[in-house]
PDB file of C-alpha atoms in Angstrom:
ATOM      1  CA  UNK A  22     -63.572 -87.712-109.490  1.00 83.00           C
ATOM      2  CA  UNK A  23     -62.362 -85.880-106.285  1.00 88.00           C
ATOM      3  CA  UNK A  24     -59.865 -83.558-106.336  1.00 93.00           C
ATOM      4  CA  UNK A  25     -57.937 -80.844-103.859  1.00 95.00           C
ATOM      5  CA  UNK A  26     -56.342 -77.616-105.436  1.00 96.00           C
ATOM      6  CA  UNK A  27     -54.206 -75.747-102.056  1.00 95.00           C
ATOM      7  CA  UNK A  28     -52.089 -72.761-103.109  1.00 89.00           C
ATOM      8  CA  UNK A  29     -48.696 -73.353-104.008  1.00 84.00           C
ATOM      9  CA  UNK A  30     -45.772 -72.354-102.444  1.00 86.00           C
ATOM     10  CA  UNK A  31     -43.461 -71.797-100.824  1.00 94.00           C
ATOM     11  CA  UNK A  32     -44.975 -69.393 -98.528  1.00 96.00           C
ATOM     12  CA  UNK A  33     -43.185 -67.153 -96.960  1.00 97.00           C
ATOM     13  CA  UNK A  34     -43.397 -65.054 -93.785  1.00 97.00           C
ATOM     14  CA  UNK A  35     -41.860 -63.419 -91.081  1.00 97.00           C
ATOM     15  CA  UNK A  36     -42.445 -64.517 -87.394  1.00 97.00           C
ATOM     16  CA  UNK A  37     -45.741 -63.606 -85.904  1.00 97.00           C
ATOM     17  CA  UNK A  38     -46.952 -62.422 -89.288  1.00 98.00           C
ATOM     18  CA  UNK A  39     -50.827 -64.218 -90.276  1.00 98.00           C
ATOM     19  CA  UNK A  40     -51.045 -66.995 -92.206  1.00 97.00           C
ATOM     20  CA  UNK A  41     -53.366 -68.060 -95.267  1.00 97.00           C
ATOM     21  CA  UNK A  42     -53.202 -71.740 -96.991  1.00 98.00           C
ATOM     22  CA  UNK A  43     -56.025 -71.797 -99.326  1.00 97.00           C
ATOM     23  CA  UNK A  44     -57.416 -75.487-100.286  1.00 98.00           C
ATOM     24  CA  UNK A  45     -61.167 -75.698-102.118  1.00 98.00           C
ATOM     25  CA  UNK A  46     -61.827 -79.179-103.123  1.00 96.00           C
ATOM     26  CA  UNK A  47     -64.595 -80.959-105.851  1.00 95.00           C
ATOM     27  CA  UNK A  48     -66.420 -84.504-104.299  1.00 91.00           C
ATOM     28  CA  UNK A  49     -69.746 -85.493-103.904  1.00 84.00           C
ATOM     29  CA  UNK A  50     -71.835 -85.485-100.925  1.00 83.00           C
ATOM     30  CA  UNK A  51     -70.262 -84.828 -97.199  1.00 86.00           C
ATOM     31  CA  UNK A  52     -66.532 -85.447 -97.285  1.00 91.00           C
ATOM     32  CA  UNK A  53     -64.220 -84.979 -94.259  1.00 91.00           C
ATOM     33  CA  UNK A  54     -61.430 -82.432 -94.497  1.00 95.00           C
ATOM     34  CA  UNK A  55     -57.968 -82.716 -93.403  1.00 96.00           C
ATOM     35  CA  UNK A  56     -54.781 -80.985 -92.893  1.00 97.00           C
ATOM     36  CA  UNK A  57     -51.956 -82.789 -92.925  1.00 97.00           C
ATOM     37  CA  UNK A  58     -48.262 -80.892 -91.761  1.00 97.00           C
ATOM     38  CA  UNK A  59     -45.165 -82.466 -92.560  1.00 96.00           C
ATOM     39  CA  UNK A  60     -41.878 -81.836 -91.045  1.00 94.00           C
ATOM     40  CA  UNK A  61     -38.633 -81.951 -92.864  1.00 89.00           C
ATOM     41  CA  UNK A  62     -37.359 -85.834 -92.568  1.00 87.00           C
ATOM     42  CA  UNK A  63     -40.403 -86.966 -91.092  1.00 89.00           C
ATOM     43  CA  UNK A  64     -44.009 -88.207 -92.344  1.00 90.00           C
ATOM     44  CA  UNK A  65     -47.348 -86.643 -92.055  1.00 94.00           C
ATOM     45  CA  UNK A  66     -48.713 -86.038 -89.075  1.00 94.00           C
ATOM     46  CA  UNK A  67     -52.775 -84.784 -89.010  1.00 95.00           C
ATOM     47  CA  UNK A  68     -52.813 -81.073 -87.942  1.00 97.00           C
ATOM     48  CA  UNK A  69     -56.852 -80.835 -87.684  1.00 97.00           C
ATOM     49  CA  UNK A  70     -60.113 -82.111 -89.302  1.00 95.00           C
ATOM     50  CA  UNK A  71     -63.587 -81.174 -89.687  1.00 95.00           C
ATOM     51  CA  UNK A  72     -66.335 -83.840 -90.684  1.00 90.00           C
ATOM     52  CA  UNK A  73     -69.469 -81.731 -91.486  1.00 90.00           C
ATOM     53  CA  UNK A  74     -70.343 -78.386 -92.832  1.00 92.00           C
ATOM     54  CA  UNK A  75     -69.668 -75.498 -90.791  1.00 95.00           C
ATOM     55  CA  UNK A  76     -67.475 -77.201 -88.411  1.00 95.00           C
ATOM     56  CA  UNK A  77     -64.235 -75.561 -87.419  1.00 97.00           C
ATOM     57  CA  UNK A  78     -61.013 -77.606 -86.741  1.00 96.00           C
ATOM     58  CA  UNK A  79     -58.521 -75.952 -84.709  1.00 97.00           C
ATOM     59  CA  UNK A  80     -54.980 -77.336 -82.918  1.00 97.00           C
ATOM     60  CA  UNK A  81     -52.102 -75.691 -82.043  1.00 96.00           C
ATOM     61  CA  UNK A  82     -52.933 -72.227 -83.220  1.00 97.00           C
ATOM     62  CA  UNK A  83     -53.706 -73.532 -86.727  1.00 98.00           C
ATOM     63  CA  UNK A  84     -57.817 -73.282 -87.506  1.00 98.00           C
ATOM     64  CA  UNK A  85     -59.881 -74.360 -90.502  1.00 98.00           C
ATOM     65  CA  UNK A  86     -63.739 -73.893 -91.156  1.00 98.00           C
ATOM     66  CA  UNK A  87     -65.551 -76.395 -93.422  1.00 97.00           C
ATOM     67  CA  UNK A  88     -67.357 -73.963 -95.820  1.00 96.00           C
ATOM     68  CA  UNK A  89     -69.398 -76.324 -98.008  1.00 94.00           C
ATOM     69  CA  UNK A  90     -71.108 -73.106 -99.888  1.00 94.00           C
ATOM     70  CA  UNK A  91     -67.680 -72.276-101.324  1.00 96.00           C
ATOM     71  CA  UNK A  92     -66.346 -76.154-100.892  1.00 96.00           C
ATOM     72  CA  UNK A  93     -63.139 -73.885 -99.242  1.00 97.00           C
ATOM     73  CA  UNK A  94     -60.903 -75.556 -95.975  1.00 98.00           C
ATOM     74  CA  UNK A  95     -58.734 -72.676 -95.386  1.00 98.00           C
ATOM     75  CA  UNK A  96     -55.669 -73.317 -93.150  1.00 98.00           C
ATOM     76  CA  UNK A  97     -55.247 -70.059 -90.876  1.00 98.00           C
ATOM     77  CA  UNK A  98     -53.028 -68.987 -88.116  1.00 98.00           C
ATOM     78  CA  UNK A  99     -52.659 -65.842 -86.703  1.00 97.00           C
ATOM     79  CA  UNK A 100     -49.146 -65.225 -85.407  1.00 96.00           C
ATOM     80  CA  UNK A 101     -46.475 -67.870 -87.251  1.00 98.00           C
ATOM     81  CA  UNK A 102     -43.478 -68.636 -85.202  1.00 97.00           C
ATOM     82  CA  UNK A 103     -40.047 -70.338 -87.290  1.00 97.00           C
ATOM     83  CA  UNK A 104     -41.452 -73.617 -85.683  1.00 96.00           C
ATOM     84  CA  UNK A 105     -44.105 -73.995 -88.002  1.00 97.00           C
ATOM     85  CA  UNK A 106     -42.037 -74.048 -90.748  1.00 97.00           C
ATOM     86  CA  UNK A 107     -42.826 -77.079 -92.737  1.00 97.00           C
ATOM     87  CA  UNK A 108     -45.072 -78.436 -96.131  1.00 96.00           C
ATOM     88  CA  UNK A 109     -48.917 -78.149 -95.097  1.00 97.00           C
ATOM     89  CA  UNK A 110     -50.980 -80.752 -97.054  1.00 96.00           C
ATOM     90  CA  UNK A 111     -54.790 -80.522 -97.169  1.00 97.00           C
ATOM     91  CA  UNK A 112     -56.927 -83.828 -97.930  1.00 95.00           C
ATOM     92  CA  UNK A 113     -60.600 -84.628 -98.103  1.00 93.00           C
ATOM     93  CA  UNK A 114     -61.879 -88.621 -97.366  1.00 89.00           C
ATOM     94  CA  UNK A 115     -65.301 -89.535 -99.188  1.00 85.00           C
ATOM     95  CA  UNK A 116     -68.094 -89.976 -97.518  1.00 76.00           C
ATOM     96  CA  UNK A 117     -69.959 -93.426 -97.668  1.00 68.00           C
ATOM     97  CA  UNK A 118     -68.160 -96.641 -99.296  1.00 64.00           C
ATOM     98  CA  UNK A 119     -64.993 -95.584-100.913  1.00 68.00           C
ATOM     99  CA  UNK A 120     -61.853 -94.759 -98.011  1.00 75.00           C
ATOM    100  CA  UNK A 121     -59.371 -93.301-100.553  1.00 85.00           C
ATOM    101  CA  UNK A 122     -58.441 -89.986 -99.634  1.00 88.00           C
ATOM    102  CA  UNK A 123     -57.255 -87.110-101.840  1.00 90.00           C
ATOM    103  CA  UNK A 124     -54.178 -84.908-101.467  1.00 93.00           C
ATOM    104  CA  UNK A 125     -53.295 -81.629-102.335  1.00 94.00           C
ATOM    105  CA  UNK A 126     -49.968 -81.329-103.737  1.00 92.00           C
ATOM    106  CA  UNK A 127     -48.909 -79.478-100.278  1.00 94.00           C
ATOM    107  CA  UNK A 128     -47.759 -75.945 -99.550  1.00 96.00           C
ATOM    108  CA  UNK A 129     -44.521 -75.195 -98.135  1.00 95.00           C
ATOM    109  CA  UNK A 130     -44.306 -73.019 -95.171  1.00 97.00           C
ATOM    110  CA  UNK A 131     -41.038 -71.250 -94.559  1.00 97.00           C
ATOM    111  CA  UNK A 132     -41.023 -68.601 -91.646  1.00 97.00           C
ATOM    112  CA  UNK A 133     -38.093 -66.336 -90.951  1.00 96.00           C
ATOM    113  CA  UNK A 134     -37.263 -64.506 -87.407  1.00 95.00           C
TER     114      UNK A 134
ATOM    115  CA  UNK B  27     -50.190 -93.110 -82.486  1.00 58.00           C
ATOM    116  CA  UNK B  28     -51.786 -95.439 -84.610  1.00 67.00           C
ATOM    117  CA  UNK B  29     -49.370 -97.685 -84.371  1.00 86.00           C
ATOM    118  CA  UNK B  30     -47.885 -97.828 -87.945  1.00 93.00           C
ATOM    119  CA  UNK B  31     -44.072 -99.334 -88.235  1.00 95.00           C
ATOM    120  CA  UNK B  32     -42.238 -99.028 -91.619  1.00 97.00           C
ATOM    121  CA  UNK B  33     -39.385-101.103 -92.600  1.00 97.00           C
ATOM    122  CA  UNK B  34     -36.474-100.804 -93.429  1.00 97.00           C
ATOM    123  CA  UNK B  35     -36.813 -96.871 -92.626  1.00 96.00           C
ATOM    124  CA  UNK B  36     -33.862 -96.238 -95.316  1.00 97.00           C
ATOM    125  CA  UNK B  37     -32.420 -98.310 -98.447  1.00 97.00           C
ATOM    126  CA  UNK B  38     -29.956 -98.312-100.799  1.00 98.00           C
ATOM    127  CA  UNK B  39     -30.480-100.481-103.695  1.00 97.00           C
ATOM    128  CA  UNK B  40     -29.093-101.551-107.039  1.00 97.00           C
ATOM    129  CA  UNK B  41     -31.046-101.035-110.810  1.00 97.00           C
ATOM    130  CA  UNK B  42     -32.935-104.696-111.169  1.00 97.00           C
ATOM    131  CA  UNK B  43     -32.831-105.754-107.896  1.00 97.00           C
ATOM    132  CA  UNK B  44     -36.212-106.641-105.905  1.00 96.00           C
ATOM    133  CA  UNK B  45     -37.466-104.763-102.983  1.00 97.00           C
ATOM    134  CA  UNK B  46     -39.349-105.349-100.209  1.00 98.00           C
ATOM    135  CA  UNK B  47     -40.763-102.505 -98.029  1.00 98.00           C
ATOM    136  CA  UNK B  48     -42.694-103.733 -95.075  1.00 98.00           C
ATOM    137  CA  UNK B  49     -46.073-101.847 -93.539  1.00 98.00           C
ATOM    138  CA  UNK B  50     -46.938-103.147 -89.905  1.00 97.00           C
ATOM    139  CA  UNK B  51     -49.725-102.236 -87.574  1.00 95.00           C
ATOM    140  CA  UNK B  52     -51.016-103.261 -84.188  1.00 91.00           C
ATOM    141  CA  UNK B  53     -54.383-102.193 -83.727  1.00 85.00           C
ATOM    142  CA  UNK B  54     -56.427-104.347 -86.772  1.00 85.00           C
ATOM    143  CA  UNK B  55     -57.315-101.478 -88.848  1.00 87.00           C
ATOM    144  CA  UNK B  56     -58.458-102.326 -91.632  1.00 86.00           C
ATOM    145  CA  UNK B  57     -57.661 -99.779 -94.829  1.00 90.00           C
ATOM    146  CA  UNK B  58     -54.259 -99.765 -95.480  1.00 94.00           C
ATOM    147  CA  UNK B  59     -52.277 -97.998 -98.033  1.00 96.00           C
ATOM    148  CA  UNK B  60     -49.062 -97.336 -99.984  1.00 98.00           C
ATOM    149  CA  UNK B  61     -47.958 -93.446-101.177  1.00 97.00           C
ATOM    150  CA  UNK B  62     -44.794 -92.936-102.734  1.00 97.00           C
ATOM    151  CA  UNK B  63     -44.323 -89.341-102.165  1.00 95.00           C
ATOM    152  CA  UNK B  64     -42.063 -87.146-104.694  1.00 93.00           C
ATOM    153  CA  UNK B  65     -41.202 -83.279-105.518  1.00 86.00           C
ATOM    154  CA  UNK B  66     -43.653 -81.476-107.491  1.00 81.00           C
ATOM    155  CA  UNK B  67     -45.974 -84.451-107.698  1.00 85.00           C
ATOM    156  CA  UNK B  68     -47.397 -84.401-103.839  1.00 87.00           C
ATOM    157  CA  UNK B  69     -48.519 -87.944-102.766  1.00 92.00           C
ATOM    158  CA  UNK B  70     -49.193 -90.576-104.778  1.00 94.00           C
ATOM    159  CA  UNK B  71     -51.516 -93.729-104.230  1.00 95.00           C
ATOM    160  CA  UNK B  72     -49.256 -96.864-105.185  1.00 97.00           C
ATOM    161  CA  UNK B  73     -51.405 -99.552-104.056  1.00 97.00           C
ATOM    162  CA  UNK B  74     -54.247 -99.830-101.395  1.00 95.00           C
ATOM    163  CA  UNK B  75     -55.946-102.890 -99.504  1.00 95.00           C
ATOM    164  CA  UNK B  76     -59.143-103.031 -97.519  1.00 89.00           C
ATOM    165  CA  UNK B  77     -58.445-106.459 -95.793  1.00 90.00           C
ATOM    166  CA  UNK B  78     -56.708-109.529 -96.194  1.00 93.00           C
ATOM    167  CA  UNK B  79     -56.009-110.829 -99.795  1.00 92.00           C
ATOM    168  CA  UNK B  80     -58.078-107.490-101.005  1.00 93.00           C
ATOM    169  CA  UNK B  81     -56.044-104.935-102.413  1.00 96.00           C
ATOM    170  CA  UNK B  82     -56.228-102.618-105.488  1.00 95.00           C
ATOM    171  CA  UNK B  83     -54.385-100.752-107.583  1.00 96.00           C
ATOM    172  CA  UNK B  84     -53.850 -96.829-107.015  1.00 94.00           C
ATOM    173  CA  UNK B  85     -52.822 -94.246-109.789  1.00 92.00           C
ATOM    174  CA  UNK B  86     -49.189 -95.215-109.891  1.00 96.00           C
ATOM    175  CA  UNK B  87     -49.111 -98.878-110.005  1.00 96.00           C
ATOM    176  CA  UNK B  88     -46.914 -99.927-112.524  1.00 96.00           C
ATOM    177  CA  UNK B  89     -43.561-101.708-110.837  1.00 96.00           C
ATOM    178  CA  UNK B  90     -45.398-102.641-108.083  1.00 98.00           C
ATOM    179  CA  UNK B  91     -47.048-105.331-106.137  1.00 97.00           C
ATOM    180  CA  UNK B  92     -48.503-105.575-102.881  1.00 98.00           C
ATOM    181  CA  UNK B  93     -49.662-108.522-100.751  1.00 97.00           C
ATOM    182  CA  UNK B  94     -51.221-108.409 -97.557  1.00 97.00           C
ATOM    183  CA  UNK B  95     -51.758-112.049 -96.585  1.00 96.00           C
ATOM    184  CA  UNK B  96     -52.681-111.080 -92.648  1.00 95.00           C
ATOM    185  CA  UNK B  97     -54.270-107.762 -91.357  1.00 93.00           C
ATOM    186  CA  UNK B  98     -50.987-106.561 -89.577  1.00 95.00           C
ATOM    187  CA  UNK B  99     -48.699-106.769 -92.478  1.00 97.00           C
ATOM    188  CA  UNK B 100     -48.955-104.740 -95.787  1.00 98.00           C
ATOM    189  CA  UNK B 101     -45.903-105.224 -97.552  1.00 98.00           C
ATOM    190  CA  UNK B 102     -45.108-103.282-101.049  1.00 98.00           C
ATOM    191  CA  UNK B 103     -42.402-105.090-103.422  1.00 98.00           C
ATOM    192  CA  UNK B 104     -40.394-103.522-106.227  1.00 97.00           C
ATOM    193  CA  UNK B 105     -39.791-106.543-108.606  1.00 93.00           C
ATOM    194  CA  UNK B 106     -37.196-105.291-110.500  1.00 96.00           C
ATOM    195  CA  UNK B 107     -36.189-101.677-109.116  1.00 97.00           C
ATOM    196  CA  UNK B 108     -35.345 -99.130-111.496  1.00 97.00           C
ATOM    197  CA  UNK B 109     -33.899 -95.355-110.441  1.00 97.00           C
ATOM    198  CA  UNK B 110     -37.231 -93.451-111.231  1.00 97.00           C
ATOM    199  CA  UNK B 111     -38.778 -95.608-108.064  1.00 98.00           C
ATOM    200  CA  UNK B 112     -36.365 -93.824-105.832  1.00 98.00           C
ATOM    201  CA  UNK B 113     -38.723 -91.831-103.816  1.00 97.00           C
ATOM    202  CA  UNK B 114     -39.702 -91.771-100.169  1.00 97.00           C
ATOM    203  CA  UNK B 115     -42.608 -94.365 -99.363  1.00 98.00           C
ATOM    204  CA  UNK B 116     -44.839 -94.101 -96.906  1.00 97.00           C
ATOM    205  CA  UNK B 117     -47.239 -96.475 -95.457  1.00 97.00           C
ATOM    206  CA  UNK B 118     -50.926 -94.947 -94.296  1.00 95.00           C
ATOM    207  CA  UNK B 119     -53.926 -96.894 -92.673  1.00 92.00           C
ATOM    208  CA  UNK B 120     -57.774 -95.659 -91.793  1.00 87.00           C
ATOM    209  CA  UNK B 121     -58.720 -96.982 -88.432  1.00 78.00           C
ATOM    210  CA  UNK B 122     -61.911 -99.610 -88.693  1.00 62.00           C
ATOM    211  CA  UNK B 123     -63.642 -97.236 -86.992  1.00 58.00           C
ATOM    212  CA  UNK B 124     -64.482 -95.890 -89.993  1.00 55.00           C
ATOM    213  CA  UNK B 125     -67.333 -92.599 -90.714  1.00 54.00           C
ATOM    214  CA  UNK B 126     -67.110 -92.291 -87.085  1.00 58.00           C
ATOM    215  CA  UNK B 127     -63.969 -90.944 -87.197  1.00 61.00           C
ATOM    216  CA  UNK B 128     -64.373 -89.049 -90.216  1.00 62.00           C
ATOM    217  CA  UNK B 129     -61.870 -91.484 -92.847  1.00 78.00           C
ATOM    218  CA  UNK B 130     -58.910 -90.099 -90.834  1.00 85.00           C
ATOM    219  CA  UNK B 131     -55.676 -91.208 -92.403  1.00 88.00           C
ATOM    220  CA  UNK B 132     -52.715 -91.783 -90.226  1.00 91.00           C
ATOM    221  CA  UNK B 133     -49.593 -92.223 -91.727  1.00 94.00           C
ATOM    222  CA  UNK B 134     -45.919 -94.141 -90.889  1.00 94.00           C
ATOM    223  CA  UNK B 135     -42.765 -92.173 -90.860  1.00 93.00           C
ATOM    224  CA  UNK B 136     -41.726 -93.236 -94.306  1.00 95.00           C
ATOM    225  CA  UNK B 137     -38.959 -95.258 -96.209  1.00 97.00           C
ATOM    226  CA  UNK B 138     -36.179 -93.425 -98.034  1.00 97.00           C
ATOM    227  CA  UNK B 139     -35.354 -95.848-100.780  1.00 98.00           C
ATOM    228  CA  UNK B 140     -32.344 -94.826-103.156  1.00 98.00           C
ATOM    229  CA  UNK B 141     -31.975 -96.792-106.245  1.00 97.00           C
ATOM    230  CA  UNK B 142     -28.331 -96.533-107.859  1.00 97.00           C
TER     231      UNK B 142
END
């Protein structure tokens, strides 16, 4: 079956310091990627996605390439601010018939000033 | 916004009571879904539906039952809650637009359910 391993956490950082959330995944064929950021008290919202190999997802600083040689969705940022603390999911959605996604168990983010 | 309303947003319950949390959309998607979510255990799929009268069973079933009986309303029901269903619930749907928006999953802000 499908599955998403992401790093586990927490991670820590200090403001504007770069940030790495690894996620590789196991499916068949072309799945879309996700991430997923949750806020404390609040539900997930989606962060970014990338549908096909090679395609980048970016928003609000936050950037992930689809690397289907290394089935890898890396969440990167380059300069964290105490904002984006908050758990950082990543999720992959089959491709063709089957909509049941897969989590990752989520990595929590906590930046200090 | 995809238009996802959860209900009630937070409950306190009794041991063997039933429960009834409500899912509601507006925009006729048609994948909806139930996640319970829980520390050191991520999300997990309760129960899922792909249209009216179809639903399935996820990876955590047992305790609950779903029924989705028009395309708006999804609702998840604890028959008999017990306090190892406390957990925060959240309601998710895939818009009908399907592959051409890549399976996107938005999600509902959740229902804090305490069971004393």
């Amino acid at each position: 079956g499908n599955s998403v391993t992401q790093m586990e956490g927490p991670v820590t950082l200090s403001e504007e310091a770069f940030l790495t959330i690894n996620c590789t995944y196991t499916a068949t064929g072309y799945p879309s990627l996700f991430w997923y950021v949750q806020y404390p008290g609040e539900g997930l919202q989606l962060l970014l996605k990338a549908t096909k190999a090679d395609d980048k997802g970016s928003n609000k600083g936050f950037e992930a390439t689809y690397r289907k040689e290394t089935t890898s969705f890396h969440l990167e940022k380059g300069s964290v601010q105490v904002s984006d603390s908050a758990v950082y999911f990543c999720a992959l959605s089959p491709s063709g018939g089957s909509y049941i996604p897969t989590f990752g168990r989520g990595t929590s983010l906590i930046v200090h000033p | 916004d995809a238009g996802i309303t959860q209900s009630p947003r937070h409950k306190v319950t009794e041991t063997g009571t039933p429960v009834t949390l409500r899912c509601h959309q507006t925009e006729n998607h048609r994948y909806m879904y139930w996640y319970r979510q829980d520390p050191g255990h991520g999300l997990r799929l309760i129960h899922y539906s792909y249209g009216v009268k179809d639903t399935d069973k996820g990876e955590v079933s047992d305790g609950y039952s779903v029924s989705r009986s028009k395309t708006e309303d999804f609702l998840l029901t604890l028959e008999s809650a017990t306090s190892s269903q406390t957990s925060v619930y959240f309601c998710a749907i895939t818009p009908r637009e399907g592959q051409s928006s890549g399976n996107t999953i938005y999600f509902g802000e959740g229902s804090w359910l305490t069971v004393v």
